[in-house]
Phi, psi and omega in degrees: 000133178291143177205164177214158185295133179293132182240084174275121175261106183274120183255347182210135184298343178294341178299317171056038182275127180212108180108202184082182182295141174277343184233147170267129179266141173263105185282331181200142175230169174103359174274175180266308178211110184266152184201170165059046179291138177217135185256136179252104183299322185297323182258354183053054176217162181242137173244138176211167187258144167242091195300303184296331179275002173056051181210156169254135180251160182225129176247128180268119183293330184279334182242340184081002182286145176240135178213175178278125177278316177200137172209136356291162184241005186073030186052052183305141177241259183286148178223155171207184181235139181269186186290343178257013176078023180259148181284128172250129188230137169270106179271094188298315181287323179279351174062049182204164172249129184234164174235130176268116182286169183295337178269004177094349178289156184247127178251129176280122180266323180203132173219354180216151171237114183052044176086352181256139182296142173296161178290284179192088183312137192246304182220158192209144173222155178243129178275164183293346174273003178091351179289150185246126183244130183214157177259152185221068174284182183252025181302321185284353180243015180261353181185186185267349189290317183242012182176223179217142182298138177195161175276148175287122178282330182279327177085011178201164181249107192240173173247134187239156172237126180244128172264104185293339180289316181262341185081004182289127177245126182227149175277127179253345176207129183231019181246033178256152172273306176220082178297144186223247182294151177209153181198145176273152170291163183305325179267004177063018177277344181232147173234122178265134182224133179272139166244096188296318182296323179273358180056051182225150167241120184250158180231133181240152170272137178263120184278168179296336180275359180082024175250178181245146176225155180084232180111029180292158177286123180270321180202159181231124176177181171279119181235158173233251180282156180220154172211160178246149177261183186293345178264006181079011178280146183262124176255122186237133172290130186219180184298322184269356184138242176245145172244143178241126180245136171295156178303340178274002177096000179282131173287116186247345180195160173227147167244111185276139180233164180289350181215169175295140175275146178252327180193175183202162171203163175256144180204198185085168183303329180253008183059027179246017168266122180264115179256133186228132173260147182249148178295338179270359172112005182259160174240125184244159176212141173212135178267127189240179186265009178227164183244163175286157177300143183290000000 
């Protein structure tokens, strides 16, 4: 297996990293643009997207084998897992959010807002109340590489909240240019959302009614996917690899990679395996001394 020495650049002593793997492993190469890694604890496997090749791939933690999970995938982008262990997928090319049932059938959860087709759902997270939150920029309708050209029927790039029980879909943020990665804080009181076009990461307060308030700029750079660790630190996919931010917004560390990172997730039995997808098509893994937020 290909690997290279891990290069953590510590910028602030609060990062406090000591130990973990000395090397980053390359679990798979040969894709075009990878995205949306999600780990399934029950099966000990990882699923991720190869957007231009219109497929979902699967890596088995127990054997190291990689295979095709599903193709075509609707040019799948972001993925997550719901409270019942089912795969939730942003099908960027098909312009919808779906759920893969335990028997393998696919259920469409959202494809329209007030009768108008979504742009191209990008990234998705599930809150502990079962609601599904996703971003809907127009990347998948601007060309043929990650979808198919089309006009935006909605006329804006928004962030949505879906109640799967009632089917109600509502806009929770409508002042983004290109909303992208998003993630909740460990206590779910905050929601972090990337605006890739504006090169910003913003943070919102989550109200008791399930709406968002605030939205101040938390950090500025080119960002894609984001996740939080057990200490409430924000890990963001960036041009140089990963960036780690303290909860107060201070950049405290970087993990440099040979290509731009597109997204990340935590997995493994202790949630301390950091899986990273690359914009150039690779899948990386490193076991660290901290865990992902529960």
